Short mmCIF file of C-alpha atoms in Angstrom, two decimals:
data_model
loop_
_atom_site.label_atom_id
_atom_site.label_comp_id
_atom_site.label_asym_id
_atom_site.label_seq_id
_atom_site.Cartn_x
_atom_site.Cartn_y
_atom_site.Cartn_z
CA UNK A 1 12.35 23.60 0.91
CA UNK A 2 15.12 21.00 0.17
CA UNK A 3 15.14 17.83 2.77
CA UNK A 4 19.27 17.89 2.17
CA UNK A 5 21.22 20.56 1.25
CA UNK A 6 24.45 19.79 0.96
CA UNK A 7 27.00 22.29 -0.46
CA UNK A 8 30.78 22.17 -0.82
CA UNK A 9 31.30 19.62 1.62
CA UNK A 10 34.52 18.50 2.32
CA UNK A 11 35.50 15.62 4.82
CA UNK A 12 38.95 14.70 5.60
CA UNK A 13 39.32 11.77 8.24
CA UNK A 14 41.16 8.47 8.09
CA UNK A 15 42.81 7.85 4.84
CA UNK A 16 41.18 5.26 2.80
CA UNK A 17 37.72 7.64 1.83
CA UNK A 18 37.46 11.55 2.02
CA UNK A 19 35.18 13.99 0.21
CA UNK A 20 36.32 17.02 -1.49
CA UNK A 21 33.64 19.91 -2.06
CA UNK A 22 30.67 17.29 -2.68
CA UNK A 23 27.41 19.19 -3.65
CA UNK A 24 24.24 17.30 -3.17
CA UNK A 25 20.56 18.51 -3.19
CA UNK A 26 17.27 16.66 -2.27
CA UNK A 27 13.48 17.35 -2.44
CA UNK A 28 10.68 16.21 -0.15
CA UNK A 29 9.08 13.11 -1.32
CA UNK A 30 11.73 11.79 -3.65
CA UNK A 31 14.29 9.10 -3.34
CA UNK A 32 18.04 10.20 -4.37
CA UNK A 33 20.52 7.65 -5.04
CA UNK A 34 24.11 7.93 -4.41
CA UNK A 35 26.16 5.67 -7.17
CA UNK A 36 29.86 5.30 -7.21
CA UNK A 37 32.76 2.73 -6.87
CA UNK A 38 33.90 1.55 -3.49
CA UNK A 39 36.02 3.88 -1.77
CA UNK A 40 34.23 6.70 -3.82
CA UNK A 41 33.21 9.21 -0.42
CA UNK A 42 29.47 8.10 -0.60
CA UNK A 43 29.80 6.21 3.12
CA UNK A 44 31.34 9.59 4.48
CA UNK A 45 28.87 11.88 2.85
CA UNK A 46 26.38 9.97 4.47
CA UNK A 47 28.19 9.73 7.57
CA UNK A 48 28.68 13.48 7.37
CA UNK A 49 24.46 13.85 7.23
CA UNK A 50 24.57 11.97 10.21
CA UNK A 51 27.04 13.96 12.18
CA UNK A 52 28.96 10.78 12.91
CA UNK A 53 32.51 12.55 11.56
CA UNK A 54 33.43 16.14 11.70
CA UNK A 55 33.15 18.34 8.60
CA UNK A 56 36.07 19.89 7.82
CA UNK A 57 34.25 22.89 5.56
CA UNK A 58 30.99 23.67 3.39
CA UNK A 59 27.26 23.22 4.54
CA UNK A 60 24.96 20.65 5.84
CA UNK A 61 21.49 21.48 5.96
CA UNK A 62 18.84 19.17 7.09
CA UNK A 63 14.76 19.93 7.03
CA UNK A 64 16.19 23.33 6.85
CA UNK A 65 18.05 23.09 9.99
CA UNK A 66 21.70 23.33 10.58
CA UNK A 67 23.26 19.90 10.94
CA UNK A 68 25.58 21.41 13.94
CA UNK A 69 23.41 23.87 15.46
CA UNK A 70 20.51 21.45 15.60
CA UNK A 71 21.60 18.15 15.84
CA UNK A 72 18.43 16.74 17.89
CA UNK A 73 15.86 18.08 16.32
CA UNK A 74 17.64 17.01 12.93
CA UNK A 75 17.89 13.58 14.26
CA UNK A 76 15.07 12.88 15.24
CA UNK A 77 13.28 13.38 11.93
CA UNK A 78 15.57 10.99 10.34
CA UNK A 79 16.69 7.35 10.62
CA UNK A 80 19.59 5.17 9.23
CA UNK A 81 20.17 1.52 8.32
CA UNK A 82 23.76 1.09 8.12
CA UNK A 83 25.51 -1.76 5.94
CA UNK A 84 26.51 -3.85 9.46
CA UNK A 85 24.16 -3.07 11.79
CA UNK A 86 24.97 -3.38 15.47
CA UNK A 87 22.91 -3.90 18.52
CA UNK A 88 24.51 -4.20 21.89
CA UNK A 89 24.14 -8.21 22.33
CA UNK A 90 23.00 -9.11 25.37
CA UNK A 91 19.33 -7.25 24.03
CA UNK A 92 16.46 -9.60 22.45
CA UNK A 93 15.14 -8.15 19.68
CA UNK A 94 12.23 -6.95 21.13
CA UNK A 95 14.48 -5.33 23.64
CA UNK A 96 16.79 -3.76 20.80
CA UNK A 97 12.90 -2.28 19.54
CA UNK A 98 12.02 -1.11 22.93
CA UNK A 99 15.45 0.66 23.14
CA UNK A 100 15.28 2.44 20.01
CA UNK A 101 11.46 3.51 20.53
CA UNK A 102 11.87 4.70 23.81
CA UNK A 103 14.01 7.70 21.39
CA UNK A 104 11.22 8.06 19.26
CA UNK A 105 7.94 9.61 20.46
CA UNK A 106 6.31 9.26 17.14
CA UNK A 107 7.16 5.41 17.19
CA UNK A 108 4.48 3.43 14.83
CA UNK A 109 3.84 0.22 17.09
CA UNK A 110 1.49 -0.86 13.58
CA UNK A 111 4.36 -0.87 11.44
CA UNK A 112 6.64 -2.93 13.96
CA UNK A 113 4.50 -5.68 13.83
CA UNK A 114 3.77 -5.75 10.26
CA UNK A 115 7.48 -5.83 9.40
CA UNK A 116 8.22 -8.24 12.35
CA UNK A 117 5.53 -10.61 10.40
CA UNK A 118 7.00 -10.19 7.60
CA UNK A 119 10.56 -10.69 7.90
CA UNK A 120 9.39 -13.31 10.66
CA UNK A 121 11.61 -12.28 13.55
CA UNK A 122 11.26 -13.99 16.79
CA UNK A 123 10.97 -10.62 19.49
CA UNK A 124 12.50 -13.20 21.75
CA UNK A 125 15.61 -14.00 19.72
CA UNK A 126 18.60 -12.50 20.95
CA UNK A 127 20.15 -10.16 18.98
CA UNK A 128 23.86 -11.84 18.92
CA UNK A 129 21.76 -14.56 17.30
CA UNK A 130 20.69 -13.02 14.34
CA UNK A 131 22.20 -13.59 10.59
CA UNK A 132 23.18 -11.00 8.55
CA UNK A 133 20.04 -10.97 6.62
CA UNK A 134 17.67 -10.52 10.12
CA UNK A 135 20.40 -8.23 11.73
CA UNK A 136 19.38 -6.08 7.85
CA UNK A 137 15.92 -6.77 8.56
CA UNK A 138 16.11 -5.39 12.25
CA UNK A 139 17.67 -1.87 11.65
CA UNK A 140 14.84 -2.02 8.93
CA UNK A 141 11.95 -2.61 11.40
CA UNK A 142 13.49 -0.25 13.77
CA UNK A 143 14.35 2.09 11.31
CA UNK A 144 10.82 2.85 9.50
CA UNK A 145 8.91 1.85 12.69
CA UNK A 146 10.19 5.29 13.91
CA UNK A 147 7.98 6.95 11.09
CA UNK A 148 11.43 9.45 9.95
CA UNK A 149 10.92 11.84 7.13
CA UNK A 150 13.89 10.69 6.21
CA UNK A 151 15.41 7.29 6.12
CA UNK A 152 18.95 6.69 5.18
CA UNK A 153 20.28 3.26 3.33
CA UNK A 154 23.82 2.29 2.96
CA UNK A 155 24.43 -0.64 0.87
CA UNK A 156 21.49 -1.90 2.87
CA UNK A 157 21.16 -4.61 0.70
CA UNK A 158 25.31 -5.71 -0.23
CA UNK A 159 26.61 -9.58 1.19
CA UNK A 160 22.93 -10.29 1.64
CA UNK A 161 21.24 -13.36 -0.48
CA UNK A 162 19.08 -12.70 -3.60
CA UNK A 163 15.86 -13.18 -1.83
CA UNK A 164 16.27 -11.30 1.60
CA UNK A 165 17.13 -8.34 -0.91
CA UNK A 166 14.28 -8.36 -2.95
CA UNK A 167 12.11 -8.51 0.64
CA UNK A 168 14.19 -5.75 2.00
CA UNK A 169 13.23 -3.75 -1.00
CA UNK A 170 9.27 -4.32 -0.90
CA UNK A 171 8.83 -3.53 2.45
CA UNK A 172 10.64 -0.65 1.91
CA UNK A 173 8.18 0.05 -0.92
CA UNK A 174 5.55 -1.13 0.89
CA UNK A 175 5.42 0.55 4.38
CA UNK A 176 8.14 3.87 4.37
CA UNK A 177 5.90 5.93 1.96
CA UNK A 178 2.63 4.73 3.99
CA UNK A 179 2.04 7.94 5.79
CA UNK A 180 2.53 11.33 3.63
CA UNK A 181 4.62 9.79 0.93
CA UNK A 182 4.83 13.05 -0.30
CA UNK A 183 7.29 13.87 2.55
CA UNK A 184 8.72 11.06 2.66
CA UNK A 185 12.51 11.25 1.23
CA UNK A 186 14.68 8.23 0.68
CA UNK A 187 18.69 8.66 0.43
CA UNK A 188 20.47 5.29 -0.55
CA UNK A 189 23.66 4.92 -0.96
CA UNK A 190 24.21 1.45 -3.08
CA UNK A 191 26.31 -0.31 -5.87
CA UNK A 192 23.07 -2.69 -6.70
CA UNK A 193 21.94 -0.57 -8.85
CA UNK A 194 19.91 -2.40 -10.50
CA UNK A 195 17.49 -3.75 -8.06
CA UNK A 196 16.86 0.05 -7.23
CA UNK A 197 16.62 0.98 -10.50
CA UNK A 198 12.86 1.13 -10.58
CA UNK A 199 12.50 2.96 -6.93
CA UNK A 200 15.39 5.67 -8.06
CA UNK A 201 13.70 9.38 -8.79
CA UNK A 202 17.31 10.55 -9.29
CA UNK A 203 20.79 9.54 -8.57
CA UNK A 204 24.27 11.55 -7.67
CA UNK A 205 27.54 9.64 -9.13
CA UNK A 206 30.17 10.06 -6.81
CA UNK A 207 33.91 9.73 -7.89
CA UNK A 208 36.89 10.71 -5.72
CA UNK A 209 34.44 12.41 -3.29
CA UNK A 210 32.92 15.05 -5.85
CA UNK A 211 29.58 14.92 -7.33
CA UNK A 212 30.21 14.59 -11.18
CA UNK A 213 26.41 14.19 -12.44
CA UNK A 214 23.14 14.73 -10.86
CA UNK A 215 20.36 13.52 -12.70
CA UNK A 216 17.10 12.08 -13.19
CA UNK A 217 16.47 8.71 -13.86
CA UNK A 218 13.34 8.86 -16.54
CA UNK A 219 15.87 11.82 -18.02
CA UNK A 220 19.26 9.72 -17.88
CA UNK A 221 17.30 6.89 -19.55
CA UNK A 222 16.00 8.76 -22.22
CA UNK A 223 18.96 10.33 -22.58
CA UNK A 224 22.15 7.49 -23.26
CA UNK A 225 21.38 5.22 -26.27
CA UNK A 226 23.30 2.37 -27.46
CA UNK A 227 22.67 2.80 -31.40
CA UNK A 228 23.88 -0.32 -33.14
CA UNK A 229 24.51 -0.68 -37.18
CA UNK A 230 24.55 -3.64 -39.39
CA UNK A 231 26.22 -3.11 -42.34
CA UNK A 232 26.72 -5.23 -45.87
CA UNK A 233 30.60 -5.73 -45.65
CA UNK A 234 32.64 -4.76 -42.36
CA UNK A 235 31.75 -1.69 -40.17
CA UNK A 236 33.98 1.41 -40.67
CA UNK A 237 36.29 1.57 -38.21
CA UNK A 238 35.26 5.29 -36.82
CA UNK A 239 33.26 7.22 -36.82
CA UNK A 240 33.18 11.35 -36.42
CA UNK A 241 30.78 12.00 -33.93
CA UNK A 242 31.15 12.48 -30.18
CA UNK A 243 30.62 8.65 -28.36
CA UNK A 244 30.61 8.08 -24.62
CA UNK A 245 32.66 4.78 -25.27
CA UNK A 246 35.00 4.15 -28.13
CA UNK A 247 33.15 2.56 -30.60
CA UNK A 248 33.05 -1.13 -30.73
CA UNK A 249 33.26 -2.85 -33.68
CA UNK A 250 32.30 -6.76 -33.86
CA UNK A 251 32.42 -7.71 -37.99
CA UNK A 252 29.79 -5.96 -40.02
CA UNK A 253 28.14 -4.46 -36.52
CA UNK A 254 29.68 -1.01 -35.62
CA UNK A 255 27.91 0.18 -31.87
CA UNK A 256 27.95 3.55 -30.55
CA UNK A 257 26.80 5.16 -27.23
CA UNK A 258 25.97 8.25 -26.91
CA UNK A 259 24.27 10.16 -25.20
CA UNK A 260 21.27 12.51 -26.46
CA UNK A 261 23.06 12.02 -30.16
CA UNK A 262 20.80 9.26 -31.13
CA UNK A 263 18.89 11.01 -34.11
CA UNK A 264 22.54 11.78 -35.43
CA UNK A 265 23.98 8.30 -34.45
CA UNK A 266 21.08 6.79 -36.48
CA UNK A 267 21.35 9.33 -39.34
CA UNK A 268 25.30 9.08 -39.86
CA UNK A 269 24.97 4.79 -39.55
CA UNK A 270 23.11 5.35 -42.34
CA UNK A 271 24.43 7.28 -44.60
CA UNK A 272 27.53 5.34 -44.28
CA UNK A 273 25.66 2.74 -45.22
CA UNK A 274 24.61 0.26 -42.76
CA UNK A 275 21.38 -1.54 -43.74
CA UNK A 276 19.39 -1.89 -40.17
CA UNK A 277 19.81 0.44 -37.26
CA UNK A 278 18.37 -0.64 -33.72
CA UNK A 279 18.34 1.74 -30.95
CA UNK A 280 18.43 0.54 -27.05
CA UNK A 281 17.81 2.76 -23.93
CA UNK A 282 20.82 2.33 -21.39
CA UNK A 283 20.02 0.72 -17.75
CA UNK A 284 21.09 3.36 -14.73
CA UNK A 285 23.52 0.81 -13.76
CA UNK A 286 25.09 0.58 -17.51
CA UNK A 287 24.76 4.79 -17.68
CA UNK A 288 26.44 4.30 -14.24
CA UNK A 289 29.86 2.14 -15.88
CA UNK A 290 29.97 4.41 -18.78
CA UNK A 291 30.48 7.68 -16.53
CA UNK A 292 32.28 5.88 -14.08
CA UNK A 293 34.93 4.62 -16.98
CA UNK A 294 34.92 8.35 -18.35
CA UNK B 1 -3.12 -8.68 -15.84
CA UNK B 2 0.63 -8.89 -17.03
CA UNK B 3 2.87 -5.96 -15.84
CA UNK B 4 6.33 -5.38 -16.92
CA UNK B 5 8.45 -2.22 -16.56
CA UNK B 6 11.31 -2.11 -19.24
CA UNK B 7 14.67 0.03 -18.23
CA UNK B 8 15.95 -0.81 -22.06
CA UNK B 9 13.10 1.34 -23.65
CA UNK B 10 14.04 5.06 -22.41
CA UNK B 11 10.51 5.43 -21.75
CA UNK B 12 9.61 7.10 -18.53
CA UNK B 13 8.59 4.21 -15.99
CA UNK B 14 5.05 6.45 -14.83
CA UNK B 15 4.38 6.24 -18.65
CA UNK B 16 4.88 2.80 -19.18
CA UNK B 17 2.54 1.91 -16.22
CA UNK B 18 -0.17 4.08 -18.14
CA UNK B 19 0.44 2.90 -21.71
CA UNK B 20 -0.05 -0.63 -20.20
CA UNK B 21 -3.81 0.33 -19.06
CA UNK B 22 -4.64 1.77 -21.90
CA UNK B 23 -3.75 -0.98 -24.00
CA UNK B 24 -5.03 -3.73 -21.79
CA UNK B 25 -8.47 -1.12 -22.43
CA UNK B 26 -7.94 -1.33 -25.88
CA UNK B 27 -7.32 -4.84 -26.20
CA UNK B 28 -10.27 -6.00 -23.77
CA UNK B 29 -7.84 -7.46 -21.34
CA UNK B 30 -9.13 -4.59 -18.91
CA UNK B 31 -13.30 -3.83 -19.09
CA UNK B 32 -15.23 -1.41 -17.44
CA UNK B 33 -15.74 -1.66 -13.47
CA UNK B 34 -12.25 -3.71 -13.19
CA UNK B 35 -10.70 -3.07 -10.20
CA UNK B 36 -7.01 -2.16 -10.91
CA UNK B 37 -4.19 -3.17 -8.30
CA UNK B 38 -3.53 -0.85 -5.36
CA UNK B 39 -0.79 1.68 -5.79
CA UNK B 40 1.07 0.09 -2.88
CA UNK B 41 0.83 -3.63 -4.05
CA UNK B 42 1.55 -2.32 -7.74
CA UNK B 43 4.57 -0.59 -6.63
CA UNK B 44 5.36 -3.33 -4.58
CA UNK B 45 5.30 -6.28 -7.62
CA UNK B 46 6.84 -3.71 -9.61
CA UNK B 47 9.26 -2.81 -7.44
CA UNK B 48 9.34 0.94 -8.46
CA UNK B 49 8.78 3.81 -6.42
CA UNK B 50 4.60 4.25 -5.04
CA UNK B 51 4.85 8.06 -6.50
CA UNK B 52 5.58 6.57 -9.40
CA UNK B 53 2.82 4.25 -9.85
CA UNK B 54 -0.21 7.21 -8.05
CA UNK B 55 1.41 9.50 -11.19
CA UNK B 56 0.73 6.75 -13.15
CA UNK B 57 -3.21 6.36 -11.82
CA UNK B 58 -3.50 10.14 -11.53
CA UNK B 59 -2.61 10.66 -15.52
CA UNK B 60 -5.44 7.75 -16.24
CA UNK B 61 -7.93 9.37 -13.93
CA UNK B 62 -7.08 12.80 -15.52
CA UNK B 63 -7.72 11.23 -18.75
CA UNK B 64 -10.85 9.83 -17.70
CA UNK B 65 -9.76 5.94 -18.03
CA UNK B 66 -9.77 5.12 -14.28
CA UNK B 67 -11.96 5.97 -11.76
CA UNK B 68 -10.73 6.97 -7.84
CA UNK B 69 -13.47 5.65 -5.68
CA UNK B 70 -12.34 6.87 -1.90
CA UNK B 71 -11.54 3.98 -0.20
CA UNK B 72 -12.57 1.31 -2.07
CA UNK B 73 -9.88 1.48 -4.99
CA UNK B 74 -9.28 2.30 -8.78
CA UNK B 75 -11.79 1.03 -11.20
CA UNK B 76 -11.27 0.73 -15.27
CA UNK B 77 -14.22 3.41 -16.66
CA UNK B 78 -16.32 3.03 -19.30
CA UNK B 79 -14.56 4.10 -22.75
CA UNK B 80 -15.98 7.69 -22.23
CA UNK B 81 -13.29 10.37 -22.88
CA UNK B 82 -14.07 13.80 -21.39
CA UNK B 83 -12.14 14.97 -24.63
CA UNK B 84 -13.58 16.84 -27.19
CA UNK B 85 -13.21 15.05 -30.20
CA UNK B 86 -11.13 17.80 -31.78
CA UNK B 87 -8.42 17.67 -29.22
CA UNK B 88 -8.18 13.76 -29.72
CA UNK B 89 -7.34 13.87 -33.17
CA UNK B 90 -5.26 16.37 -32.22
CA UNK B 91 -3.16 14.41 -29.73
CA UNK B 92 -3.24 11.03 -32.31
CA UNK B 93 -2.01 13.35 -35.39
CA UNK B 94 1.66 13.59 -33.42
CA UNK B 95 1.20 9.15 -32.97
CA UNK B 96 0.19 9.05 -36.59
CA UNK B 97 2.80 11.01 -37.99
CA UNK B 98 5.71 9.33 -36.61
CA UNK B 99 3.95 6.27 -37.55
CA UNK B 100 4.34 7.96 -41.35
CA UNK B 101 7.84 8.69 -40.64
CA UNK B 102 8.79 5.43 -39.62
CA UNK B 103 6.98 3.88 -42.43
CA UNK B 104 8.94 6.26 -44.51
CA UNK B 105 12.25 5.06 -43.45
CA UNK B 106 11.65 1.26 -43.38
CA UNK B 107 10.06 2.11 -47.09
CA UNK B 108 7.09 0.83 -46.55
CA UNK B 109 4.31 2.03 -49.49
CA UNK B 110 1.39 3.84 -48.24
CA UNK B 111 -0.99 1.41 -49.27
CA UNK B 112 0.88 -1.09 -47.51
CA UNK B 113 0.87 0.72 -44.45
CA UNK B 114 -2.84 1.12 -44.76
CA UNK B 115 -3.10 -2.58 -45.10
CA UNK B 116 -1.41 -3.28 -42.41
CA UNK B 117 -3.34 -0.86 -40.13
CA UNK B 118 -6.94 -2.68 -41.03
CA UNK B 119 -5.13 -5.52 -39.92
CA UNK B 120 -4.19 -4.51 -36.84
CA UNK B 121 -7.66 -3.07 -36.51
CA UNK B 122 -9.23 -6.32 -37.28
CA UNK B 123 -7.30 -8.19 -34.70
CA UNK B 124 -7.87 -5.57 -32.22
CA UNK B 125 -11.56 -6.28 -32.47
CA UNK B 126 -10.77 -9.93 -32.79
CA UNK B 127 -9.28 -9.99 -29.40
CA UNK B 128 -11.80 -7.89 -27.76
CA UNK B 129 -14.54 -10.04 -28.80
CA UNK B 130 -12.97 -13.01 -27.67
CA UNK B 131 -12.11 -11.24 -24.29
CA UNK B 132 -16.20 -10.56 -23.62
#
């Protein structure tokens, strides 16, 4: 059974982001990515999942459940780390934990403390305090601390410095999938693609708030190639097969993406006569600016 | 141990982790009885997903490289493969032929290639001798 199951969904509310018939589908244990340019609809799909703005039509299905019909039970298998988290000010920290355990029966006291360590929070620091970074780091503690099947990330780690990001990333690594990682799903919603890019099982690209490729990563990777050709006088200008980009042409070096065409890529450079031929696997986030400039 | 995951070489990230075992195996960089890193502090160094790395350990332990001793870890195993030897050549015919193929392309003569595979041999051993 499908942790998400998203179909058709369409959200209309402000202006500035909506979603129109968004599809999205995720398994137990595996962590989905949501990729797309700002303003894209992946902050109001999410928002959707969370019942934080009304659905105007299609299906949201959580853990099987009906979003609508079973809000509680929904919710409290799940938890969220928005990209500014808020706490109500006058709370400590170790008030702000208190508060949100005193939701969450199945709160892991364990875990608080190891993340608390590890971010080295001061319980006794008030919230209104906190920088960016720890404010991150809190909704992070509080977040995985309440053991969820299913934690939720929106550009958890975006306006935040190199190094509190690559933290935020291992302890997500390190203590989320501690228990069961088998059902344990991730959905993260981010434009850093590449510091996810080894954490990613399989990504959605979202673009004017439809779904336009679901894939996996290992598969997407092995998939686009960037097939270059060196050649003895200057590269032809063209070429007749099917590219993702237009082909760029720099002197005697013709380069062509493509994407599962690399056996013909390599075969036509070749036979039009270019004398070496390298091949080079596209990152996610480069796969991500080809389909996003498509 | 060196680990490095490469998103440029379209090969599956699981697969990378286990290629790098068995060559550090190969090599002598990796003996019997090692203890390999856990699957959380892997995955963690790494940063790439835990299931990643335990499909990683649970292809070598399938294979019969790595041993999973309950609680205390995952251990390098003696070079023992439970393999018949029929079904290894089997699986290195597939590595050997696009080793041909390749060889093929870049025109390199056969007995070239077989030169430069006793090489490669030779330094193989080299290394693992200087490794013990």
């Amino acid at each position: 059974m499908a942790i998400i199951d998203v179909q058709k969904l369409h959200v209309s509310y402000g202006r500035a982001e909506a979603v129109h018939g968004l599809s999205l589908t995720v398994e137990p244990g595996r962590c989905h990515a949501l990729f797309g340019r700002n303003g894209a609809g992946k902050t109001t799909t999410l928002k959707a999942l969370l019942g934080l703005v009304p659905v105007t039509s299609g299906s949201v299905t959580l853990f099987g459940l009906d979003l609508l019909r079973h809000e509680r039970e929904v919710k409290s298998k799940l938890a969220y780390v928005p990209d500014a988290p808020g706490f109500y000010p006058w709370m400590t920290v170790r008030d702000a934990l208190d508060y949100a355990a005193s939701f969450r029966p199945g709160w892991k006291t364990d875990v608080e403390q190891h993340l608390l360590e590890r971010f080295e929070l001061d319980p006794k620091a008030p919230t209104s305090s906190l920088s960016k970074g720890q404010r991150t780091q809190l909704a992070l503690t509080s977040a995985v601390s309440a053991d969820p099947e299913l934690l939720i990330l929106d550009e958890p780690t975006s306006g935040l410095d190199p190094l509190v990001r690559r933290q935020f990333l291992e302890a997500v690594i390190s203590t989320f999938q501690d228990r069961d990682p088998q059902k344990k799903s991730l959905l993260v919603s981010t434009h850093l693609i590449t510091e996810f890019e080894g954490v990613v099982d399989e990504f959605t690209l979202v673009d004017r708030g439809r779904d336009v490729l679901t894939i996996e990563a290992d598969t997407a990777r092995a998939s686009y190639r960037r097939i270059r050709g060196w050649f003895e006088g200057d590269a032809p200008s063209s070429t007749p097969l099917t590219t993702l980009t237009p082909p760029t042409r720099e002197g005697r070096m013709l380069e062509l993406v493509v994407d599962r065409e690399a056996d013909a890529a390599r075969a036509w450079l070749t036979s039009a006569g270019a004398q070496r031929v390298e091949a080079e696997a596209l990152s996610l986030e480069e796969i991500f600016l080809v389909a996003a400039a498509r | 141990m060196v680990w490095s995951i490469d998103y440029h070489s379209g090969v599956p990230v699981y697969l990378q982790v286990v290629q790098q075992v068995q060559s550090a195996v190969a090599s002598g960089v990796l003996r019997e009885g090692d203890q390999l890193p856990s699957v959380r502090a892997l995955a963690e160094q790494l940063r790439v997903n835990r299931n990643t790395i335990a499909r990683a350990y649970g292809e070598l332990e399938h294979a019969g490289a790595l041993e999973n001793r309950q609680g205390s870890g995952c251990f390098v195993r003696a070079s023992a493969t439970p393999l018949r030897k029929a079904v290894r050549t089997e699986r290195l015919t597939g590595a050997v032929d696009s080793l041909i193929v390749q060889a093929h392309t870049l025109q390199v003569s056969d007995d070239d290639l077989r030169g430069l595979l006793d090489e490669r041999l030779t330094e193989f051993d080299a290394r693992r001798k200087s490794e013990e």
